[in-house]
Tab-separated table of C-alpha atoms in Angstrom:
chain	number	residue	atom	x	y	z
A	1	MET	CA	57.748	-3.940	2.635
A	2	LYS	CA	60.319	-1.935	1.042
A	3	LEU	CA	60.704	1.692	1.078
A	4	SER	CA	61.949	1.615	-2.908
A	5	LEU	CA	58.887	0.216	-3.831
A	6	PHE	CA	56.896	3.201	-2.141
A	7	ALA	CA	59.214	5.507	-4.115
A	8	LEU	CA	58.143	3.526	-7.445
A	9	ALA	CA	54.405	3.574	-6.545
A	10	VAL	CA	54.289	7.030	-8.035
A	11	CYS	CA	56.493	8.557	-10.454
A	12	VAL	CA	54.378	11.223	-12.348
A	13	GLY	CA	51.796	13.686	-11.658
A	14	PHE	CA	53.156	15.394	-8.350
A	15	ALA	CA	54.937	18.315	-9.488
A	16	ILE	CA	53.897	22.099	-8.473
A	17	PRO	CA	53.777	24.355	-11.325
A	18	LEU	CA	56.845	26.581	-12.557
A	19	ALA	CA	56.781	29.907	-11.396
A	20	GLY	CA	54.453	32.071	-13.256
A	21	GLN	CA	52.274	29.051	-14.654
A	22	SER	CA	48.699	29.710	-14.766
A	23	PRO	CA	46.832	27.020	-12.252
A	24	ALA	CA	43.199	25.887	-13.341
A	25	GLY	CA	40.592	27.542	-12.441
A	26	PRO	CA	37.992	26.236	-10.127
A	27	SER	CA	35.373	25.134	-12.785
A	28	ASP	CA	38.391	22.843	-14.156
A	29	LEU	CA	38.682	21.149	-10.800
A	30	ALA	CA	37.052	17.950	-11.653
A	31	ASP	CA	38.834	17.630	-14.979
A	32	SER	CA	42.015	18.167	-13.303
A	33	ALA	CA	41.062	15.302	-10.915
A	34	LYS	CA	40.708	13.201	-13.432
A	35	ARG	CA	44.108	13.968	-15.355
A	36	GLN	CA	45.313	12.904	-11.581
A	37	LEU	CA	43.868	9.695	-11.998
A	38	PRO	CA	46.657	7.465	-13.566
A	39	ALA	CA	48.992	8.566	-11.194
A	40	LEU	CA	46.433	8.228	-7.910
A	41	THR	CA	45.365	4.854	-9.269
A	42	ALA	CA	49.188	3.790	-9.121
A	43	THR	CA	49.478	5.251	-5.510
A	44	TYR	CA	46.121	3.520	-4.334
A	45	LYS	CA	47.091	-0.045	-5.662
A	46	HIS	CA	50.474	0.180	-4.069
A	47	LEU	CA	49.086	1.346	-0.699
A	48	HIS	CA	46.499	-1.247	-1.055
A	49	GLU	CA	49.131	-4.071	-1.385
A	50	ASN	CA	51.350	-2.928	1.114
A	51	PRO	CA	49.468	-2.429	4.327
A	52	GLU	CA	50.541	-1.692	7.797
A	53	LEU	CA	48.975	-2.522	11.428
A	54	SER	CA	48.092	0.048	13.643
A	55	MET	CA	51.326	1.501	15.541
A	56	HIS	CA	53.511	0.102	12.822
A	57	GLU	CA	52.905	2.377	9.866
A	58	GLU	CA	56.664	2.973	9.317
A	59	GLN	CA	56.924	2.612	5.616
A	60	THR	CA	53.338	3.953	5.122
A	61	ALA	CA	54.222	7.050	6.923
A	62	ALA	CA	57.343	7.352	5.155
A	63	PHE	CA	55.775	7.198	1.878
A	64	VAL	CA	53.293	10.004	2.348
A	65	ALA	CA	55.640	12.076	3.965
A	66	GLY	CA	57.965	11.836	0.666
A	67	GLU	CA	54.954	12.335	-1.656
A	68	LEU	CA	54.165	15.632	0.164
A	69	ARG	CA	57.525	17.078	0.042
A	70	LYS	CA	57.869	16.668	-3.349
A	71	LEU	CA	54.789	19.083	-3.550
A	72	GLY	CA	56.662	21.471	-1.613
A	73	TYR	CA	55.238	20.912	1.997
A	74	ALA	CA	57.122	21.249	5.236
A	75	VAL	CA	56.887	17.975	6.577
A	76	THR	CA	57.762	16.479	9.567
A	77	GLU	CA	57.738	12.913	10.425
A	78	HIS	CA	57.205	10.503	13.782
A	79	VAL	CA	54.846	12.941	15.242
A	80	GLY	CA	52.862	11.537	18.359
A	81	LYS	CA	53.482	9.705	21.609
A	82	TYR	CA	51.244	6.770	23.052
A	83	GLU	CA	50.552	6.500	26.374
A	84	ASP	CA	53.340	3.961	27.309
A	85	GLY	CA	56.306	6.639	25.648
A	86	ALA	CA	56.183	4.691	22.271
A	87	GLN	CA	56.984	7.130	19.363
A	88	ALA	CA	53.789	7.214	17.028
A	89	GLU	CA	54.522	7.478	13.180
A	90	GLY	CA	52.203	10.601	12.553
A	91	VAL	CA	53.120	12.770	9.732
A	92	VAL	CA	52.408	16.539	9.640
A	93	ALA	CA	52.804	18.795	6.281
A	94	VAL	CA	52.299	22.200	6.179
A	95	LEU	CA	51.826	24.797	3.452
A	96	GLU	CA	51.692	28.243	4.052
A	97	ASN	CA	50.203	30.683	1.719
A	98	GLY	CA	49.896	34.165	3.612
A	99	ALA	CA	47.469	35.208	6.250
A	100	GLY	CA	44.585	33.599	6.570
A	101	PRO	CA	42.758	30.545	8.476
A	102	ARG	CA	44.286	27.471	9.155
A	103	LEU	CA	42.710	24.168	8.080
A	104	LEU	CA	43.515	20.492	9.131
A	105	LEU	CA	42.772	17.931	6.490
A	106	ARG	CA	43.221	14.481	8.132
A	107	THR	CA	43.859	10.974	6.667
A	108	GLU	CA	44.469	7.701	8.592
A	109	LEU	CA	47.571	5.316	7.786
A	110	ASP	CA	46.948	2.119	9.115
A	111	ALA	CA	45.379	-1.035	8.018
A	112	LEU	CA	43.585	-4.037	9.995
A	113	PRO	CA	44.320	-7.587	10.816
A	114	VAL	CA	42.056	-9.303	8.272
A	115	GLU	CA	42.788	-11.607	5.165
A	116	GLU	CA	42.095	-10.108	2.099
A	117	LYS	CA	39.309	-12.556	0.210
A	118	THR	CA	38.539	-9.866	-3.007
A	119	GLY	CA	40.270	-11.900	-5.428
A	120	LEU	CA	41.685	-8.270	-6.748
A	121	ASP	CA	44.942	-8.293	-8.901
A	122	TYR	CA	46.138	-5.639	-6.373
A	123	ALA	CA	44.938	-7.635	-3.231
A	124	SER	CA	47.118	-7.560	0.067
A	125	HIS	CA	49.109	-10.797	0.457
A	126	VAL	CA	51.019	-8.993	3.600
A	127	LYS	CA	51.389	-11.267	6.915
A	128	THR	CA	52.824	-10.146	9.951
A	129	THR	CA	53.282	-10.863	13.890
A	130	ASN	CA	50.832	-9.098	15.931
A	131	ALA	CA	51.465	-7.339	19.543
A	132	GLN	CA	50.372	-10.972	20.996
A	133	GLY	CA	53.076	-12.764	18.781
A	134	GLN	CA	50.055	-14.149	16.603
A	135	ALA	CA	50.648	-14.638	12.748
A	136	VAL	CA	48.037	-12.447	11.005
A	137	SER	CA	47.159	-11.166	7.487
A	138	VAL	CA	46.981	-7.560	6.928
A	139	MET	CA	44.395	-5.699	4.759
A	140	HIS	CA	43.173	-2.071	4.020
A	141	ALA	CA	39.792	-3.055	4.860
A	142	CYS	CA	38.556	0.296	5.939
A	143	GLY	CA	39.546	2.244	3.229
A	144	HIS	CA	42.625	4.275	4.639
A	145	ASP	CA	44.698	3.357	1.466
A	146	LEU	CA	41.591	5.395	-0.831
A	147	HIS	CA	41.835	8.347	2.124
A	148	MET	CA	45.755	8.699	1.685
A	149	THR	CA	45.207	8.753	-1.921
A	150	VAL	CA	42.348	11.363	-1.840
A	151	LEU	CA	44.836	13.516	0.241
A	152	LEU	CA	47.777	13.548	-1.863
A	153	GLY	CA	45.623	14.480	-4.827
A	154	VAL	CA	43.948	17.199	-2.769
A	155	ALA	CA	47.744	18.245	-1.848
A	156	LYS	CA	48.668	18.599	-5.334
A	157	GLU	CA	45.315	20.671	-6.367
A	158	LEU	CA	45.932	23.033	-3.639
A	159	GLY	CA	49.491	23.603	-4.325
A	160	GLU	CA	49.154	24.359	-7.992
A	161	ARG	CA	46.056	26.624	-6.936
A	162	LYS	CA	47.830	28.768	-4.572
A	163	GLY	CA	46.286	32.085	-6.251
A	164	GLN	CA	42.620	30.859	-5.060
A	165	TRP	CA	43.041	30.611	-1.744
A	166	HIS	CA	45.191	32.163	1.424
A	167	GLY	CA	46.102	30.922	4.850
A	168	THR	CA	47.655	27.790	5.896
A	169	LEU	CA	47.319	24.105	5.150
A	170	MET	CA	47.962	21.371	7.627
A	171	LEU	CA	47.705	17.972	6.285
A	172	ILE	CA	47.901	15.130	9.017
A	173	GLY	CA	49.009	11.361	8.370
A	174	GLN	CA	47.376	10.078	11.509
A	175	PRO	CA	48.550	6.529	12.763
A	176	ALA	CA	46.504	3.931	15.022
A	177	GLU	CA	42.976	5.024	14.150
A	178	GLU	CA	41.704	1.499	13.974
A	179	MET	CA	42.819	1.386	17.659
A	180	ILE	CA	41.498	5.042	18.478
A	181	ARG	CA	44.994	5.705	19.967
A	182	GLY	CA	46.551	7.906	17.182
A	183	ALA	CA	44.741	11.269	17.423
A	184	LYS	CA	45.087	11.088	21.308
A	185	ALA	CA	49.018	10.412	20.440
A	186	MET	CA	49.407	13.367	18.031
A	187	LEU	CA	47.704	15.986	20.563
A	188	ALA	CA	49.563	14.382	23.316
A	189	ASP	CA	52.914	15.432	21.240
A	190	HIS	CA	51.905	18.951	21.536
A	191	LEU	CA	50.559	18.722	17.738
A	192	TYR	CA	48.876	22.158	18.133
A	193	GLU	CA	51.455	23.707	20.123
A	194	ARG	CA	54.190	22.655	17.219
A	195	PHE	CA	52.148	23.302	14.172
A	196	GLY	CA	49.355	25.809	15.162
A	197	ARG	CA	45.930	25.343	16.092
A	198	PRO	CA	43.573	24.875	13.155
A	199	ASP	CA	40.425	26.863	12.772
A	200	PHE	CA	38.803	24.179	10.870
A	201	VAL	CA	38.880	20.167	10.823
A	202	LEU	CA	37.851	18.109	7.546
A	203	SER	CA	38.056	14.926	6.947
A	204	GLU	CA	36.325	12.115	4.842
A	205	HIS	CA	35.365	8.429	5.277
A	206	ASP	CA	34.604	5.990	2.308
A	207	SER	CA	31.149	4.142	3.042
A	208	SER	CA	29.593	0.983	1.214
A	209	GLU	CA	26.229	2.445	1.734
A	210	VAL	CA	26.820	5.571	-0.186
A	211	ALA	CA	27.035	5.335	-4.156
A	212	VAL	CA	30.255	6.214	-5.585
A	213	GLY	CA	30.552	9.267	-7.389
A	214	THR	CA	28.735	11.158	-4.596
A	215	ILE	CA	29.249	12.142	-1.122
A	216	SER	CA	26.943	12.772	1.768
A	217	VAL	CA	26.997	15.098	4.501
A	218	LYS	CA	25.121	16.240	7.657
A	219	GLY	CA	25.275	18.621	10.831
A	220	GLY	CA	25.062	16.815	14.144
A	221	PRO	CA	26.281	13.253	15.350
A	222	LEU	CA	27.801	11.143	12.586
A	223	LEU	CA	29.676	8.476	14.373
A	224	ALA	CA	28.872	7.231	18.018
A	225	SER	CA	31.641	7.359	20.883
A	226	SER	CA	33.292	4.164	21.522
A	227	THR	CA	33.816	2.658	25.085
A	228	GLY	CA	35.615	-0.596	25.326
A	229	ILE	CA	34.837	-2.298	28.946
A	230	ASN	CA	36.155	-5.469	30.777
A	231	VAL	CA	33.642	-7.097	33.174
A	232	THR	CA	35.155	-9.833	35.424
A	233	VAL	CA	32.861	-11.688	37.807
A	234	ARG	CA	34.407	-13.680	40.472
A	235	GLY	CA	33.400	-17.173	42.089
A	236	ILE	CA	34.570	-20.146	43.889
A	237	GLY	CA	35.910	-22.764	42.066
A	238	GLY	CA	35.467	-26.282	42.421
A	239	HIS	CA	34.533	-29.668	40.713
A	240	GLY	CA	32.026	-29.660	38.151
A	241	SER	CA	30.369	-32.457	39.901
A	242	ALA	CA	29.559	-30.461	42.946
A	243	PRO	CA	28.622	-27.049	42.141
A	244	GLN	CA	26.922	-26.743	45.433
A	245	VAL	CA	30.180	-26.392	47.292
A	246	GLY	CA	31.409	-23.391	45.234
A	247	LYS	CA	29.781	-20.598	43.371
A	248	ASP	CA	30.066	-20.886	39.421
A	249	PRO	CA	31.071	-17.740	37.912
A	250	ILE	CA	30.174	-19.002	34.733
A	251	VAL	CA	26.518	-19.029	35.398
A	252	LEU	CA	26.853	-15.882	36.838
A	253	ALA	CA	28.170	-14.344	33.750
A	254	ALA	CA	25.595	-15.829	31.365
A	255	GLU	CA	22.983	-14.362	33.422
A	256	PHE	CA	24.993	-10.895	33.293
A	257	VAL	CA	25.055	-11.011	29.434
A	258	MET	CA	21.084	-11.557	29.484
A	259	VAL	CA	20.489	-8.761	32.119
A	260	ALA	CA	23.267	-6.092	30.008
A	261	GLN	CA	20.903	-6.478	27.067
A	262	THR	CA	18.193	-5.061	28.887
A	263	ILE	CA	20.144	-1.813	30.155
A	264	VAL	CA	19.584	-0.023	26.802
A	265	SER	CA	16.162	-1.416	25.825
A	266	ARG	CA	14.774	-0.698	29.564
A	267	GLN	CA	16.950	2.094	31.366
A	268	VAL	CA	17.518	4.411	28.552
A	269	ASP	CA	15.467	6.820	27.024
A	270	PRO	CA	14.223	5.387	23.274
A	271	GLN	CA	15.359	8.752	21.916
A	272	GLU	CA	18.708	8.304	22.721
A	273	PRO	CA	20.687	5.920	20.466
A	274	ALA	CA	22.901	3.688	22.286
A	275	VAL	CA	24.531	-0.041	21.652
A	276	LEU	CA	25.631	-2.593	24.335
A	277	THR	CA	27.427	-5.714	23.256
A	278	VAL	CA	29.190	-8.330	24.554
A	279	GLY	CA	31.706	-9.448	22.350
A	280	MET	CA	34.063	-11.491	24.005
A	281	ILE	CA	33.773	-14.144	27.096
A	282	HIS	CA	36.506	-16.345	28.331
A	283	GLY	CA	36.305	-18.607	31.624
A	284	GLY	CA	37.470	-22.193	32.275
A	285	THR	CA	40.076	-24.679	31.412
A	286	LYS	CA	38.220	-27.951	31.515
A	287	ASN	CA	34.845	-29.277	31.175
A	288	ASN	CA	34.701	-30.623	34.472
A	289	ILE	CA	36.309	-27.834	36.556
A	290	ILE	CA	34.306	-24.745	37.914
A	291	PRO	CA	36.507	-21.835	37.249
A	292	ASP	CA	37.177	-18.996	39.783
A	293	GLU	CA	36.341	-16.209	37.350
A	294	VAL	CA	35.169	-15.132	33.937
A	295	THR	CA	36.358	-11.975	32.008
A	296	MET	CA	33.735	-10.426	29.500
A	297	GLY	CA	34.742	-7.860	26.810
A	298	LEU	CA	31.888	-5.172	26.060
A	299	THR	CA	31.650	-2.391	23.363
A	300	LEU	CA	29.415	0.243	24.362
A	301	ARG	CA	28.333	3.158	21.809
A	302	SER	CA	26.282	6.092	22.220
A	303	TYR	CA	26.012	9.933	20.712
A	304	SER	CA	25.706	11.383	24.320
A	305	MET	CA	28.310	10.958	26.933
A	306	ALA	CA	25.563	11.442	29.657
A	307	VAL	CA	24.045	8.295	28.274
A	308	ARG	CA	27.462	6.586	28.129
A	309	ASP	CA	27.906	7.243	31.606
A	310	GLN	CA	24.483	6.256	32.587
A	311	ILE	CA	24.851	3.012	30.630
A	312	LEU	CA	28.600	2.304	32.268
A	313	ALA	CA	26.937	2.816	35.863
A	314	ALA	CA	24.038	0.434	35.102
A	315	ILE	CA	26.990	-1.979	33.975
A	316	LYS	CA	28.744	-1.655	37.394
A	317	ARG	CA	25.019	-1.790	39.509
A	318	GLU	CA	23.865	-4.870	37.819
A	319	ALA	CA	27.061	-6.797	37.860
A	320	LYS	CA	27.374	-6.237	41.593
A	321	GLY	CA	23.641	-6.817	42.397
A	322	LEU	CA	23.865	-10.025	40.243
A	323	ALA	CA	26.860	-10.930	42.326
A	324	GLU	CA	25.135	-10.282	45.581
A	325	GLY	CA	22.377	-12.345	44.683
A	326	TYR	CA	24.358	-15.343	44.004
A	327	GLU	CA	26.039	-14.535	47.707
A	328	ILE	CA	29.518	-13.886	46.191
A	329	PRO	CA	31.949	-12.797	49.312
A	330	GLU	CA	32.640	-9.149	49.202
A	331	ASN	CA	36.167	-9.532	48.390
A	332	ARG	CA	34.990	-11.510	45.325
A	333	MET	CA	32.713	-8.969	43.776
A	334	PRO	CA	32.909	-8.038	40.217
A	335	THR	CA	35.167	-5.547	38.445
A	336	VAL	CA	34.266	-3.015	35.852
A	337	GLU	CA	37.457	-1.572	33.793
A	338	VAL	CA	36.939	0.847	30.947
A	339	THR	CA	40.222	0.064	28.482
A	340	GLU	CA	39.574	2.363	25.920
A	341	THR	CA	37.157	5.333	24.797
A	342	THR	CA	36.766	8.050	22.140
A	343	PRO	CA	34.005	10.773	21.827
A	344	ALA	CA	31.168	10.742	19.407
A	345	THR	CA	32.172	12.443	15.885
A	346	ILE	CA	29.621	15.399	16.115
A	347	ASN	CA	29.794	17.614	12.833
A	348	ASP	CA	29.487	21.613	13.168
A	349	THR	CA	26.041	22.504	11.718
A	350	ALA	CA	27.128	25.598	10.098
A	351	MET	CA	30.436	24.183	8.973
A	352	ALA	CA	28.397	21.045	7.333
A	353	GLU	CA	26.036	23.216	5.574
A	354	ARG	CA	29.088	25.294	4.190
A	355	VAL	CA	30.427	22.000	3.106
A	356	ARG	CA	27.240	21.099	1.666
A	357	ALA	CA	26.765	24.106	-0.554
A	358	VAL	CA	30.457	24.037	-1.798
A	359	ALA	CA	30.090	20.412	-2.540
A	360	VAL	CA	26.839	21.000	-4.757
A	361	ALA	CA	28.680	23.588	-6.487
A	362	ALA	CA	31.469	21.384	-7.470
A	363	LEU	CA	29.869	18.012	-7.990
A	364	GLY	CA	26.192	18.727	-8.884
A	365	LYS	CA	23.064	18.800	-6.708
A	366	ASP	CA	22.569	15.000	-7.452
A	367	ARG	CA	25.871	14.035	-6.361
A	368	VAL	CA	25.393	15.389	-2.599
A	369	GLY	CA	23.332	13.491	-0.343
A	370	GLU	CA	22.010	13.633	3.090
A	371	ALA	CA	24.696	11.586	5.480
A	372	LYS	CA	23.179	8.782	7.692
A	373	ALA	CA	24.631	8.461	11.196
A	374	VAL	CA	25.994	5.098	12.436
A	375	MET	CA	26.986	3.532	15.611
A	376	GLY	CA	30.649	3.128	14.369
A	377	SER	CA	33.456	5.120	15.936
A	378	GLU	CA	36.402	7.552	15.187
A	379	ASP	CA	38.938	9.417	16.649
A	380	VAL	CA	38.927	12.250	14.697
A	381	GLY	CA	36.668	14.256	16.882
A	382	LEU	CA	39.542	14.561	19.012
A	383	PHE	CA	41.341	17.138	16.802
A	384	THR	CA	38.240	19.389	17.241
A	385	LEU	CA	39.111	19.646	21.136
A	386	ASP	CA	35.697	18.636	22.054
A	387	GLY	CA	33.796	20.772	19.353
A	388	LYS	CA	35.769	24.067	20.245
A	389	ILE	CA	37.273	23.925	16.753
A	390	PRO	CA	34.572	23.373	13.862
A	391	GLY	CA	34.706	20.112	12.547
A	392	VAL	CA	33.068	18.002	9.485
A	393	MET	CA	33.752	14.435	8.544
A	394	TYR	CA	31.644	13.440	5.277
A	395	TRP	CA	30.949	9.972	3.643
A	396	LEU	CA	32.540	9.320	0.364
A	397	GLY	CA	30.541	6.958	-1.831
A	398	ALA	CA	32.307	3.777	-2.701
A	399	SER	CA	29.930	1.150	-3.981
A	400	ASP	CA	28.737	0.595	-7.581
A	401	PRO	CA	25.360	2.255	-7.737
A	402	ALA	CA	23.429	-0.293	-9.410
A	403	LYS	CA	24.780	-2.951	-6.724
A	404	LEU	CA	23.722	-0.696	-4.111
A	405	GLU	CA	20.272	-0.160	-5.214
A	406	GLU	CA	19.992	-4.339	-5.660
A	407	SER	CA	21.386	-4.412	-1.732
A	408	HIS	CA	18.610	-2.037	-0.652
A	409	ARG	CA	16.053	-3.839	-2.788
A	410	THR	CA	16.813	-7.490	-1.324
A	411	GLY	CA	18.076	-6.324	2.214
A	412	VAL	CA	21.539	-8.034	1.393
A	413	SER	CA	24.223	-5.893	2.362
A	414	LEU	CA	27.056	-5.323	0.293
A	415	PRO	CA	30.549	-6.089	1.911
A	416	GLY	CA	32.019	-2.872	3.929
A	417	PRO	CA	34.613	-1.450	5.920
A	418	HIS	CA	36.261	-4.375	8.111
A	419	SER	CA	35.114	-6.834	5.519
A	420	ALA	CA	37.654	-9.399	3.923
A	421	LEU	CA	35.744	-8.637	0.609
A	422	PHE	CA	35.474	-4.763	0.906
A	423	ALA	CA	36.616	-3.459	-2.600
A	424	PRO	CA	35.838	0.380	-3.051
A	425	VAL	CA	35.193	1.205	-6.728
A	426	TYR	CA	38.303	3.247	-6.699
A	427	ALA	CA	38.498	5.208	-9.753
A	428	PRO	CA	35.323	7.482	-9.426
A	429	ALA	CA	35.858	7.452	-5.391
A	430	ILE	CA	39.330	9.266	-5.804
A	431	THR	CA	38.339	11.723	-8.535
A	432	THR	CA	34.997	12.703	-6.429
A	433	GLY	CA	37.006	12.884	-3.272
A	434	VAL	CA	39.551	14.937	-4.863
A	435	THR	CA	37.236	17.041	-6.205
A	436	ALA	CA	35.239	17.704	-3.100
A	437	MET	CA	37.741	18.124	-0.523
A	438	THR	CA	39.704	20.345	-2.905
A	439	ALA	CA	36.872	22.768	-3.430
A	440	VAL	CA	35.794	22.705	0.312
A	441	ALA	CA	39.204	23.234	1.418
A	442	MET	CA	39.728	26.591	-0.965
A	443	ASP	CA	36.166	27.879	0.452
A	444	LEU	CA	37.400	27.529	4.086
A	445	LEU	CA	40.465	29.163	3.383
A	446	LYS	CA	39.216	32.523	2.227
């Protein structure tokens, strides 16, 4: 990508009114969002055509930062430090407007290693090399391009409506959400010490299960915690013709996979949602060789950290018990390693009801629904400091209502986030997103 292309993507529509110019009133918010649509459409399509992988969002971050500067925000780039000391591409934009609350609005910057198959005239054809040196395609298959577009629209609306709110806006462009590393990296770089601790955290995420033109919100759990786990079972390798001489870790791993599926169904309270999936298994080099070890990659999801810890303990216990049953030597016992973790996204109940009331006033009652919790995961909850700061994420509708109704009738799901066919109905999603988030932001900044 070339930065000059980013600069050309949006050439109109992002100027703050001259001094003395009257901003549009709250009742005109939806119309104002529609007037932004041509410019925001150019933004959306350009971002979609030029995605960047997690931890490599240089041009995306520069574009978002540049547009926010045009709107009069004080912008800081390269905010965030990863665990290995590498610099993150986080963006922080601040707009101060007198005494009052401090509100954090967050968007993500990164895309996914997915080859787009939508056939759209603005589809991504980007190819790059990942951290493992593999050639991969890149796509905004999770809607982060939509989120960025909405945030820029909201930034413009709030910049023009400073007479209708007071306090401080803190807009966050977060890198590496898909790796659940970006929020942690920004906090590790003293985000709140440098830019102030917010009183509220607000974010959105598009959903293929919500009709475009609507949003849905709820208090309590919205997304699950995510824990990545590597389990390595060890044996004693040898020739495939003489398994009795060694200890076959492939057979042990196969039994562990089946036992692992009973942990949630037989050891966890049925009232506590949880999912444990074995998504990766590697072992062996040739069909007549018994290997020394097999490695498995698991993902664990739950809304409760206590349940998460219970399942993690069960994984360790079951792996060790199976190994002992196979008479694996003590120095060859399985290892269980947690590779990554992020907490559940728990919406503050009081704030969620406030968001709902404002959204109903801005959009209409028939366009605000009750959100459904899912077992997917996010790292936006880290910005709430374990719930010490009220936070809400809501679903922004992305699917054609008729197609969604047909999907529910037939039971055939529409392409959703992380699918190569995911294509939000962007125009009404953008205007709805800008209208809803601007209205909620002005209400929180009283």
